[in-house]
GROMACS .gro file of C-alpha atoms in nm:
model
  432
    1UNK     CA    1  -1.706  -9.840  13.532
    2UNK     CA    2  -1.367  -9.820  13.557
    3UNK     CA    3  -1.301 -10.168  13.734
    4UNK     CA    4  -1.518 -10.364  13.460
    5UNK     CA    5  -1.292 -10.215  13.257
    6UNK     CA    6  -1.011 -10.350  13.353
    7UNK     CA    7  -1.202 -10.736  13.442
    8UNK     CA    8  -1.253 -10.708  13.042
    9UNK     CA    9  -0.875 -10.580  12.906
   10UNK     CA   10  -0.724 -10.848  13.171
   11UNK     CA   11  -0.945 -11.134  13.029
   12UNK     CA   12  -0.868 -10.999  12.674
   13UNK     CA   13  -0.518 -11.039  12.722
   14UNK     CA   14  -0.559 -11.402  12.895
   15UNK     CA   15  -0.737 -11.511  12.529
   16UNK     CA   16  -0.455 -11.345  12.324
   17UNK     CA   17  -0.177 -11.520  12.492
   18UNK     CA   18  -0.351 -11.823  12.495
   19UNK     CA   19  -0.426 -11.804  12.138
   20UNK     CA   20  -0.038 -11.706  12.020
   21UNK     CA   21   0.180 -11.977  12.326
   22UNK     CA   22  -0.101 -12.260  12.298
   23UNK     CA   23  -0.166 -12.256  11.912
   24UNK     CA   24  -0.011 -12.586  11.824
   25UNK     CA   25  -0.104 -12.734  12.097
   26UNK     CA   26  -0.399 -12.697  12.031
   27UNK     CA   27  -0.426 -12.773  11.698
   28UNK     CA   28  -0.265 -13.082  11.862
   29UNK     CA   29  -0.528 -13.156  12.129
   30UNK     CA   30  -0.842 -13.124  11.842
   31UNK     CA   31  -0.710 -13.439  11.677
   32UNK     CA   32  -0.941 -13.695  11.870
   33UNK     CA   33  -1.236 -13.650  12.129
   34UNK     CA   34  -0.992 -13.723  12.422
   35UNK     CA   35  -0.813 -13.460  12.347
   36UNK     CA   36  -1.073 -13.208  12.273
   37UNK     CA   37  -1.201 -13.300  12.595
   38UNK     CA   38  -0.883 -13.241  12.800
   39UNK     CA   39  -0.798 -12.885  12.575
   40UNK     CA   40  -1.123 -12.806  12.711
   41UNK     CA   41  -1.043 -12.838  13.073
   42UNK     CA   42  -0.770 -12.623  13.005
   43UNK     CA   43  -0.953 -12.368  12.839
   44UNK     CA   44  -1.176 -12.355  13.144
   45UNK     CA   45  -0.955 -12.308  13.411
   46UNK     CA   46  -0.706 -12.059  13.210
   47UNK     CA   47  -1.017 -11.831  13.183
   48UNK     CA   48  -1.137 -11.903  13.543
   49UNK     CA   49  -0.795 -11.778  13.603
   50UNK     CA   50  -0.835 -11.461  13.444
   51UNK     CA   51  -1.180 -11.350  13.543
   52UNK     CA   52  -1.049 -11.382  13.912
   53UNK     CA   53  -0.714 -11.220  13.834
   54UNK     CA   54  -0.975 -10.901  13.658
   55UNK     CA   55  -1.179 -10.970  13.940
   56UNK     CA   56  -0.909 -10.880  14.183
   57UNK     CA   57  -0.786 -10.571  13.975
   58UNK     CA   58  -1.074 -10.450  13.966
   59UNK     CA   59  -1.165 -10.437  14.377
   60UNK     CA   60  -0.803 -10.273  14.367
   61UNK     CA   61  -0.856 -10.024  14.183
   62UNK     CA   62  -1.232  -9.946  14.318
   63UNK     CA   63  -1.104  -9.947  14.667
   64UNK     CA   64  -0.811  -9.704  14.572
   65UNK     CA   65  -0.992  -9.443  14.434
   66UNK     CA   66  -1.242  -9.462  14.714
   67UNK     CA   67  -0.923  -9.436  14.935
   68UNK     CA   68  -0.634  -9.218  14.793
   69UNK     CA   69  -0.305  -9.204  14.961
   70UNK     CA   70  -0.262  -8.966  15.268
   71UNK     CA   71  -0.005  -8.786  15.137
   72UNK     CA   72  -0.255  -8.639  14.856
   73UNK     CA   73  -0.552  -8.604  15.037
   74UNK     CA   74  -0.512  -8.514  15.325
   75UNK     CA   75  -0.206  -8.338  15.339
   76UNK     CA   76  -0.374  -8.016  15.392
   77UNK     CA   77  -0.499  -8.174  15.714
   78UNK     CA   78  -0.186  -8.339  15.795
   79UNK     CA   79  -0.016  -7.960  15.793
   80UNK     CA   80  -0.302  -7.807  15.964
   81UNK     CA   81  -0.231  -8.050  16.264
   82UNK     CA   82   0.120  -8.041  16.247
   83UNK     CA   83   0.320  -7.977  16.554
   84UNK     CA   84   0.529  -7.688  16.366
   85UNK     CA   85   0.188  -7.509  16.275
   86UNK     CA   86   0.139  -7.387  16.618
   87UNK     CA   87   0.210  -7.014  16.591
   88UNK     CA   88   0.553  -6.969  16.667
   89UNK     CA   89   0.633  -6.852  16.349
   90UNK     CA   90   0.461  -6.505  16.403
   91UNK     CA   91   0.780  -6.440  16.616
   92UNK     CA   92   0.941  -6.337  16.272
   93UNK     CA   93   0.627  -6.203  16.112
   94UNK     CA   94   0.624  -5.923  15.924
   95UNK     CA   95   0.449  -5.609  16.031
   96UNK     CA   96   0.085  -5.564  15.971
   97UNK     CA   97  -0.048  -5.285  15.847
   98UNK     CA   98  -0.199  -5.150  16.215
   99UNK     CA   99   0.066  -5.243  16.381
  100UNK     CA  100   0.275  -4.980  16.135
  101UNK     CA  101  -0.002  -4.765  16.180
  102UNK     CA  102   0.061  -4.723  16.573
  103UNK     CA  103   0.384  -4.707  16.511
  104UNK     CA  104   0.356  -4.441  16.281
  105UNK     CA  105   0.096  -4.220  16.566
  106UNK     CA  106   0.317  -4.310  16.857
  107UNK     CA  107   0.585  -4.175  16.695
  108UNK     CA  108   0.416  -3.868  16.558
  109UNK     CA  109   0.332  -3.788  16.875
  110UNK     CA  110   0.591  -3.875  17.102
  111UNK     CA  111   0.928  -3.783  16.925
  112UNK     CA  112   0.890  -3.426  16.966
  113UNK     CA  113   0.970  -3.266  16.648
  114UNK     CA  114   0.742  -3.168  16.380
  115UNK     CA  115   0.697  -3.441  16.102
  116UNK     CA  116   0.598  -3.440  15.768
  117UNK     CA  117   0.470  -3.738  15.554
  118UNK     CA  118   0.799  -3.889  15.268
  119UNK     CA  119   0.578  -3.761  14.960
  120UNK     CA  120   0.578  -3.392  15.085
  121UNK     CA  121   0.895  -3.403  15.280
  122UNK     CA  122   1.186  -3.176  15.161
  123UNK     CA  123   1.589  -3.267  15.239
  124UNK     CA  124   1.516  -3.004  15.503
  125UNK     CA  125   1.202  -3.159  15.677
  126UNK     CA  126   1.185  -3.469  15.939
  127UNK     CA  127   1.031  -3.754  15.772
  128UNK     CA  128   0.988  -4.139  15.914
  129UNK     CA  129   1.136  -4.288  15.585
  130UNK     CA  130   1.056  -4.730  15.718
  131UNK     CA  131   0.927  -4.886  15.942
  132UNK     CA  132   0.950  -5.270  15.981
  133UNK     CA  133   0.960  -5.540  16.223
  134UNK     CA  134   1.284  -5.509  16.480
  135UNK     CA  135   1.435  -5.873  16.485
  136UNK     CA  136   1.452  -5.999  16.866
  137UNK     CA  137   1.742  -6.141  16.956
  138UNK     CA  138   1.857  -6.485  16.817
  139UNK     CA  139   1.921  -6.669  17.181
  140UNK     CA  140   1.611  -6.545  17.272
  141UNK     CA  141   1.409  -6.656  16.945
  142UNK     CA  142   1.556  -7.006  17.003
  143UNK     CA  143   1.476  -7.018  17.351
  144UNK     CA  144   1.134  -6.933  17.259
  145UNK     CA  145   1.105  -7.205  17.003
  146UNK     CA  146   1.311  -7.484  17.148
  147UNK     CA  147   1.250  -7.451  17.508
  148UNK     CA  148   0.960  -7.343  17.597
  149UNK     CA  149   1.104  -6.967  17.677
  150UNK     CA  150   0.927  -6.643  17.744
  151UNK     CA  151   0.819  -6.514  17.378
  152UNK     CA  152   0.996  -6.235  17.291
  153UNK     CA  153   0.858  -5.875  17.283
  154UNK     CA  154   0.740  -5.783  16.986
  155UNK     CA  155   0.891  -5.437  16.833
  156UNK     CA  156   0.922  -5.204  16.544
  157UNK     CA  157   1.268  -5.069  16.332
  158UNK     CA  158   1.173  -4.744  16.272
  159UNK     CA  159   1.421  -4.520  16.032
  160UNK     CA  160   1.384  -4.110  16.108
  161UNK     CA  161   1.568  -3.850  15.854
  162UNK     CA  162   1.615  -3.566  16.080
  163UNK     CA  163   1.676  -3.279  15.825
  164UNK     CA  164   1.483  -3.023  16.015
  165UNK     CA  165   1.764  -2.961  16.256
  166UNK     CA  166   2.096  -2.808  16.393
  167UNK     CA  167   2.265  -3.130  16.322
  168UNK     CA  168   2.089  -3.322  16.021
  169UNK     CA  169   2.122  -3.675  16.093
  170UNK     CA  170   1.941  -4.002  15.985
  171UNK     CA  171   1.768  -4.191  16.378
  172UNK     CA  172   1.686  -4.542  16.424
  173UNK     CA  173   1.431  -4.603  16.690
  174UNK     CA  174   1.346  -4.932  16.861
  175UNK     CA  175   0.949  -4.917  16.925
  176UNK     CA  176   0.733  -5.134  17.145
  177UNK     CA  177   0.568  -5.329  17.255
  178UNK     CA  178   0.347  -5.361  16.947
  179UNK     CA  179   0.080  -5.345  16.842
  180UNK     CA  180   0.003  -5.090  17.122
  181UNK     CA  181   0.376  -4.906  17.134
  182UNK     CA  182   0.429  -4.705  17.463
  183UNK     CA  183   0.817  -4.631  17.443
  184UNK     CA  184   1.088  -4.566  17.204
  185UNK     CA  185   1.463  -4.604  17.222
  186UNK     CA  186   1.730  -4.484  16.981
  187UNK     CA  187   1.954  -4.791  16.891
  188UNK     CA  188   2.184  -4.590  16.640
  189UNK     CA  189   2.500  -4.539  16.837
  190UNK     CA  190   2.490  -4.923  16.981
  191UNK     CA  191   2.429  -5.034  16.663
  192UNK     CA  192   2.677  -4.814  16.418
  193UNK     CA  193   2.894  -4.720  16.658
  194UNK     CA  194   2.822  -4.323  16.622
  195UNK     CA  195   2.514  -4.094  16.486
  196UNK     CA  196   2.441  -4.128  16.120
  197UNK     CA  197   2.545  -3.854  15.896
  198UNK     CA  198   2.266  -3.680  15.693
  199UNK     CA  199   2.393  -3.772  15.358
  200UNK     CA  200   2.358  -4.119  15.392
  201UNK     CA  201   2.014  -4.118  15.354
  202UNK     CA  202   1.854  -4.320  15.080
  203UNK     CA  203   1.674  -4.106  14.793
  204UNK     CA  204   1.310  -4.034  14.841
  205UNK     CA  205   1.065  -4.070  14.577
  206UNK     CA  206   0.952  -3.739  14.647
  207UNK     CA  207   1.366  -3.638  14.554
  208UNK     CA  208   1.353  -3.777  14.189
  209UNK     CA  209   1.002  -3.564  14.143
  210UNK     CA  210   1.172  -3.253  14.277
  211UNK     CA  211   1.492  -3.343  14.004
  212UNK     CA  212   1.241  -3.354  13.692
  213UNK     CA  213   1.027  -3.062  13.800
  214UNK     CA  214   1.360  -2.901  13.835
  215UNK     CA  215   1.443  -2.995  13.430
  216UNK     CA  216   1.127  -2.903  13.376
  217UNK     CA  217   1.099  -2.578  13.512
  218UNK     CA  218   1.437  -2.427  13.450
  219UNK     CA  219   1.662  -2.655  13.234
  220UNK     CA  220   1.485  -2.770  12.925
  221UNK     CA  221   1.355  -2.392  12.907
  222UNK     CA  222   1.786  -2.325  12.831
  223UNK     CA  223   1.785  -2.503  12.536
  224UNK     CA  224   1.431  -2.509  12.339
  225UNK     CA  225   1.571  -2.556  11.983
  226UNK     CA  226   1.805  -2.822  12.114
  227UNK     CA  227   1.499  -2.976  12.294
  228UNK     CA  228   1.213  -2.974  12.048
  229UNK     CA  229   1.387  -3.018  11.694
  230UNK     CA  230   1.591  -3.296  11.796
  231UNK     CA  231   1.399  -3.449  12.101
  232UNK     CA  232   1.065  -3.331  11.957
  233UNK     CA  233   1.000  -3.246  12.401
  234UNK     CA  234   0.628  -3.151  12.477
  235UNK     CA  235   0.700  -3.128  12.878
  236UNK     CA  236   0.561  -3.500  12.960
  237UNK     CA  237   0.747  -3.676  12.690
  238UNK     CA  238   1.077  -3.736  12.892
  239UNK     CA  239   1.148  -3.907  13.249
  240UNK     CA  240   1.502  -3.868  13.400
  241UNK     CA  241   1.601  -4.190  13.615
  242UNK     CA  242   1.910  -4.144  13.800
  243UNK     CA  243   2.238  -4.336  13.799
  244UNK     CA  244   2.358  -4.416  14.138
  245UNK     CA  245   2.557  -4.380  14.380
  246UNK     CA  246   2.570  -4.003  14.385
  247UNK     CA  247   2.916  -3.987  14.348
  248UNK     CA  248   3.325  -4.102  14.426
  249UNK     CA  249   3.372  -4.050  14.758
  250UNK     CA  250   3.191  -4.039  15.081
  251UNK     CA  251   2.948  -3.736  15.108
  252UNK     CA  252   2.885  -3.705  14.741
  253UNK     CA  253   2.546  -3.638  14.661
  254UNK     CA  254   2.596  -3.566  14.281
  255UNK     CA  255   2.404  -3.753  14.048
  256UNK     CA  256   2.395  -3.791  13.717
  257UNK     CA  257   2.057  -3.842  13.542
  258UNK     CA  258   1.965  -3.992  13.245
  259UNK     CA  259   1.669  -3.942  13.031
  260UNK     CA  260   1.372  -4.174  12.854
  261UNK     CA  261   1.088  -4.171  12.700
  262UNK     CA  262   0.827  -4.198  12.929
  263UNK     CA  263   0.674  -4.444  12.803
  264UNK     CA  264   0.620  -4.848  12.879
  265UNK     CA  265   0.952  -5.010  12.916
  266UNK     CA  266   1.123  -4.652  12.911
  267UNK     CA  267   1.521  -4.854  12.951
  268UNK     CA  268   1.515  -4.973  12.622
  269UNK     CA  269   1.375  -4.594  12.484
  270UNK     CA  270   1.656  -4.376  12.612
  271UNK     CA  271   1.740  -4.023  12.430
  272UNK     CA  272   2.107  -3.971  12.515
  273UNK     CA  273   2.068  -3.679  12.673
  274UNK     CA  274   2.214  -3.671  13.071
  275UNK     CA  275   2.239  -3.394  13.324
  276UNK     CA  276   2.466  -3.426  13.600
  277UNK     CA  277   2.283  -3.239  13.943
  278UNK     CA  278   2.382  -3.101  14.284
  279UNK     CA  279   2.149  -3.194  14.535
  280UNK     CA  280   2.382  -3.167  14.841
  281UNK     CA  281   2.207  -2.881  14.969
  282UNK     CA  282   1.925  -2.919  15.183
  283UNK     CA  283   1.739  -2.610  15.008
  284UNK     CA  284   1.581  -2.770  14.678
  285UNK     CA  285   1.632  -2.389  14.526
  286UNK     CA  286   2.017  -2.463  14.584
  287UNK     CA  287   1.970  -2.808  14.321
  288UNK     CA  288   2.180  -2.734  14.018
  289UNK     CA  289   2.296  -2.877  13.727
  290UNK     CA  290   2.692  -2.878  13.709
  291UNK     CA  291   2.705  -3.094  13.350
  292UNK     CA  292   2.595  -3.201  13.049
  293UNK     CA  293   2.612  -3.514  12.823
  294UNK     CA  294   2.454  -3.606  12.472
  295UNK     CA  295   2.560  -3.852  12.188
  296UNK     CA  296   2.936  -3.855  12.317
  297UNK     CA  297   3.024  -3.491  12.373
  298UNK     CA  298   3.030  -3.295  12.734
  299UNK     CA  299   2.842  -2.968  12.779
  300UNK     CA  300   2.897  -2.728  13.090
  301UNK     CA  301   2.485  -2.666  13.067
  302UNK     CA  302   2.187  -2.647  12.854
  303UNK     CA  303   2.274  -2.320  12.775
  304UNK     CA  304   2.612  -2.437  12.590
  305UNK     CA  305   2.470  -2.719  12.414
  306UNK     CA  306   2.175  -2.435  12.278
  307UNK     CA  307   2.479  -2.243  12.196
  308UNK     CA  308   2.667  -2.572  12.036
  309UNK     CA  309   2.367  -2.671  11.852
  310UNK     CA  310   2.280  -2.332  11.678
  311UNK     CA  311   2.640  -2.331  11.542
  312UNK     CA  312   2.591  -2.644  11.429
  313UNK     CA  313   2.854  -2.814  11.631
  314UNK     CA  314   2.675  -3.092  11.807
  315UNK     CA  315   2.617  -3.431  11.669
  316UNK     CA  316   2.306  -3.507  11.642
  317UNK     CA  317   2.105  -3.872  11.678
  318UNK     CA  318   1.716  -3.779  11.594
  319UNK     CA  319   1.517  -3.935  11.796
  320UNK     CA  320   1.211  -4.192  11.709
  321UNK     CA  321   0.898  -4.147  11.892
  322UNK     CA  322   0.811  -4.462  12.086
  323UNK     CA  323   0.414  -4.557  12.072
  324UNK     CA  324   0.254  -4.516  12.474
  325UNK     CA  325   0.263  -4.865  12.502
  326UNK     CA  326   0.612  -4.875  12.458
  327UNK     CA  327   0.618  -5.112  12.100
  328UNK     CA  328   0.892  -5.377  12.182
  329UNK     CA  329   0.961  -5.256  12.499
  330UNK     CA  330   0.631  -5.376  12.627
  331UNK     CA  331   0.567  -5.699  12.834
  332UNK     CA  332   0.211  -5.708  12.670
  333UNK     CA  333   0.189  -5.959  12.404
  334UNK     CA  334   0.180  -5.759  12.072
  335UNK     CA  335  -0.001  -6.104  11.872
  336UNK     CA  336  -0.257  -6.294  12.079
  337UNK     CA  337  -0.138  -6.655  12.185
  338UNK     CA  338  -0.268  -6.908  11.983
  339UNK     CA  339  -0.289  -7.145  12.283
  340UNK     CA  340  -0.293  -7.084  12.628
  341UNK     CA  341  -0.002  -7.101  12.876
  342UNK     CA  342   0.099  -7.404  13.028
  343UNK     CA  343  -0.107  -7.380  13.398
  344UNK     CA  344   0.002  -7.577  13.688
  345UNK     CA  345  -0.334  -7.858  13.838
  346UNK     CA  346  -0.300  -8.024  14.132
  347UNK     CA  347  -0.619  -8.310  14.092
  348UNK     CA  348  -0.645  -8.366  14.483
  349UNK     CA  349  -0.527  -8.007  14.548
  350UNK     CA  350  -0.203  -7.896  14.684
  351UNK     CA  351   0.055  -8.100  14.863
  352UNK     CA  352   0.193  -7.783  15.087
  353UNK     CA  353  -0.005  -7.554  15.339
  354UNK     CA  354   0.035  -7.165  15.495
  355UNK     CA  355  -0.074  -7.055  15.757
  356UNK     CA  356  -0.019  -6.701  15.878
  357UNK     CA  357   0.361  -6.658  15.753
  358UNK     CA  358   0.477  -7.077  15.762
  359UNK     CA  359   0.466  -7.272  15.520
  360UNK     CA  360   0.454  -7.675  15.525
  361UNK     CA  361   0.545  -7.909  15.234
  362UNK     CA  362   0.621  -8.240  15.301
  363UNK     CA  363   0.893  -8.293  15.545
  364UNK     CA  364   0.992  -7.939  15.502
  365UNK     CA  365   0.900  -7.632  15.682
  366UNK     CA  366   0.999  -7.275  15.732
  367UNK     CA  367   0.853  -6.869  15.823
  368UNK     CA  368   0.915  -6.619  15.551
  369UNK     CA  369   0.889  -6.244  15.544
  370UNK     CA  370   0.999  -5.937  15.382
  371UNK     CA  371   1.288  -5.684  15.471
  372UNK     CA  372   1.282  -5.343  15.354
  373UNK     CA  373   1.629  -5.280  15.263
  374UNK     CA  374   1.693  -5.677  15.155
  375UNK     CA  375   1.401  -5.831  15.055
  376UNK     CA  376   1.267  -6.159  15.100
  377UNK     CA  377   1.404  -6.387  15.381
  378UNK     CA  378   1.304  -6.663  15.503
  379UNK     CA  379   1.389  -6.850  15.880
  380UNK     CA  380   1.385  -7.157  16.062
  381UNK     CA  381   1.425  -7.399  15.804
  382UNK     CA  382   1.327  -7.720  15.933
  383UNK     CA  383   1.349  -8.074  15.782
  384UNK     CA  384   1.194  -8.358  15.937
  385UNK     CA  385   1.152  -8.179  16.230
  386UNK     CA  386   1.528  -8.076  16.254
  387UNK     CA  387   1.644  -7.692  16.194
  388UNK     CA  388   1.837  -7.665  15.893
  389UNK     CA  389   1.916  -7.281  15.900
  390UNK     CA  390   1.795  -7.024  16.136
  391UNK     CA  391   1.800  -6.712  15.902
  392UNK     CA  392   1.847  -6.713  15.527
  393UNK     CA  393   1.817  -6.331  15.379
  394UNK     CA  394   2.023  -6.135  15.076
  395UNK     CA  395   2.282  -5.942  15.236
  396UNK     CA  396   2.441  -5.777  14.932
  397UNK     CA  397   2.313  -5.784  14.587
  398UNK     CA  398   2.488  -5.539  14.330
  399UNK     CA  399   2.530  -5.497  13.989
  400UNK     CA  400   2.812  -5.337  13.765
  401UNK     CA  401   2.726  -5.141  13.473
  402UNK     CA  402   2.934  -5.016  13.145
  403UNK     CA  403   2.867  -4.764  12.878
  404UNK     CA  404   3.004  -4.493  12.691
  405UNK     CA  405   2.766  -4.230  12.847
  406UNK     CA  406   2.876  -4.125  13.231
  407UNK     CA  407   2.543  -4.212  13.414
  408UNK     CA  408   2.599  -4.547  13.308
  409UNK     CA  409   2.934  -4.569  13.329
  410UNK     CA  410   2.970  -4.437  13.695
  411UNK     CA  411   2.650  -4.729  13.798
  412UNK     CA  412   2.715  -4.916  14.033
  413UNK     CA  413   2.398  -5.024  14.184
  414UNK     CA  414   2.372  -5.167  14.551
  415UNK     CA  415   2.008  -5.287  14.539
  416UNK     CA  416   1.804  -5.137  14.839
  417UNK     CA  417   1.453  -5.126  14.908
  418UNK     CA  418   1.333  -4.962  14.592
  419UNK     CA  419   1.441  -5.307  14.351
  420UNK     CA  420   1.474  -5.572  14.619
  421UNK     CA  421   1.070  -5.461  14.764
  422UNK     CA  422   0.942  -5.173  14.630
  423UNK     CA  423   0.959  -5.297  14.250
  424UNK     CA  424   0.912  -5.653  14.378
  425UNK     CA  425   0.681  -5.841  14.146
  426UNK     CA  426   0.562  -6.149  14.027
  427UNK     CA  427   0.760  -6.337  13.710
  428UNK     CA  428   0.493  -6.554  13.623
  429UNK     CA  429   0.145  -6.722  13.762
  430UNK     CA  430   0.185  -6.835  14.108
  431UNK     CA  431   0.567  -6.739  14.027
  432UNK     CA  432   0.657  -6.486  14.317
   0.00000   0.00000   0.00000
């Protein structure tokens, strides 16, 4: 047991140090009977000493383990009755997913126009392209909180591309009250001070399909020499990823697009081959493809670098096949671990709590969510009690690229909701 354990190492100690400070003495003391009989006396009370002292340890110890600290054991109790845990916090909590749901009906059926789902729409067809929650106001949130207010009415942000009509223009619609919405109102003039023009509008996935099946379909086809002695192309070998923003100037939607190996990892596996493309026009027949780049040298199409590569005139960098998997490219381990990873135990579990979308730990609290455009955010940061910040979000997050090929070169990438959401993973175990 662990507290005759320690009764034994503390006595154990007691004889050592008796044995190395009293040694002379007594050597000393042993000389005559008197003396033995005194060194005795001594003897008995130093180790009457130290069996109470182990004694004493001992009932610590025992009586600790049977009662740990509060902070470790019951912590998760501690949080569960915490004032701050009362609910509140779902004033700034993310959609769920039947609240977007209604959202989604009411608007099908109340806005009037024919809609068509993002993964089938066309640049000419209406399509809701996000829908998340619609922040109330901040003097109202805090009255809420701090003051016993009314709670705020709970709404939707919902983002309409309007391409089936006279004037194309991109809609946003306050929608409430959720999660049963009967009435929508378009906030895009108070909140942008005018209508939004069409070609503002973030790209679809379903407009980066429509650019490869256009390659596919009537590009590649332009150069097949060019295509399958030097890029050894078999039609699902190659993914084009575009470079953004589409274009210089305001109303630009030129892009140019850079090809990969579709495989695992496909940045580290590009082929040098790039294709600048038109898709300003709201007829996907219209798409074309103005330019063309490979291994330093500008074509006006595929059919001039055919033409270029026949004669001979085009420098050529073969290309080496990647494996599926990707080879080096690949997050998966390509040798198994010897050991495993370090993991992360908590031996009287964990010292923070959620519940719904707050989180407690220790003297600090706060509500977290996710934005569609921004990403993760989190609000009323409390310590103690006290609030610390009201709102903490990204607002801007960019990143500047250079390269001697022109997709690259012309990057400038203003991360929206496909890397700050979309592509948001996690970076490790319990890592998020």
């Amino acid at each position: 047991m662990p507290w005759m354990s320690a009764s034994i190492n503390a006595l154990w100690w007691a004889v050592q140090y008796y044995r190395q400070r009293r040694c002379k003495t007594f050597i000393t003391l042993l000389q005559g009977p008197a003396m033995l009989k005194m060194n005795m006396k001594w003897l008995c009370a130093l180790l009457a000493i130290s069996i109470a002292m182990a004694l004493i340890l001992g009932w610590i110890f025992r009586t600790g383990r049977e009662n740990p600290p509060v902070c470790e054991s019951q912590h998760q109790d501690l949080c569960l009755k915490n004032g701050s845990q009362d609910g509140h916090s779902l004033v700034f909590a993310n959609l769920t997913p039947e609240e977007m749901v209604q959202v989604k009906k009411y608007l099908w059926n109340n806005l009037g126009v024919p809609l068509v789902e993002p993964p089938l729409a066309k640049p000419s067809d209406n399509c809701i392209h996000s829908i998340i929650l619609h922040l109330p106001p901040k003097a109202e949130v805090l009255e809420f909180l701090d003051h016993q207010g009314r709670k705020p009415t709970r709404q939707a942000l919902a983002v309409v591309y309007f391409g089936n009509q006279e004037d194309p223009n991109i809609t946003e619609y306050k929608v409430g009250p959720l999660p049963k919405p009967t009435y929508h109102q378009d906030i895009t003039v108070q909140k942008y001070g005018g209508k939004l023009p069409y070609y503002r509008r973030f790209f679809l996935r379903a407009d980066f399909v429509k650019i490869n099946t256009l390659f596919v379909t009537k590009e590649y086809p332009k150069a097949p020499n060019f295509m399958r002695w030097v890029l050894d192309y078999n039609r699902t070998n190659f993914l084009g990823l575009p470079g953004l923003p589409p274009g210089f100037k305001s109303g630009d939607r030129k892009v140019w697009v850079s090809l990969y190996q579709n495989v695992s990892g496909l940045y580290l596996h590009p082929v040098g081959l790039e294709l600048l493309v038109d898709v300003s026009s709201l007829s996907v027949s219209e798409w074309k493809v103005l330019n063309v780049f490979y291994n330093g040298q500008y074509f006006r199409d595929m059919e001039d670098l055919e033409r270029e590569f026949n004669a001979g005139r085009v420098r050529v960098a073969i290309v080496k096949k990647a494996p599926l998997d990707g080879g080096y490219s690949s997050l998966k381990p390509r040798v198994p671990p010897e050991w495993p990873g370090p993991l992360q135990y908590e031996p009287r579990g964990p010292r923070y709590c959620i519940r719904d979308n707050q989180v407690t730990f220790m003297s600090w609290s706060f509500a977290f969510g996710m934005e569609a455009s921004r990403g993760p955010r989190v609000f009323d940061v409390r310590f103690q009690g006290e609030r610390i910040v009201y709102e903490l979000s990204v607002q801007d997050a960019s990143s500047l690229y250079g390269s001697n090929s022109p997709a690259t070169m012309c990057e400038h990438r203003v991360y929206d909701s496909v890397f700050l959401t979309v592509m948001l993973q996690e970076v490790g175990q319990r890592i998020g």
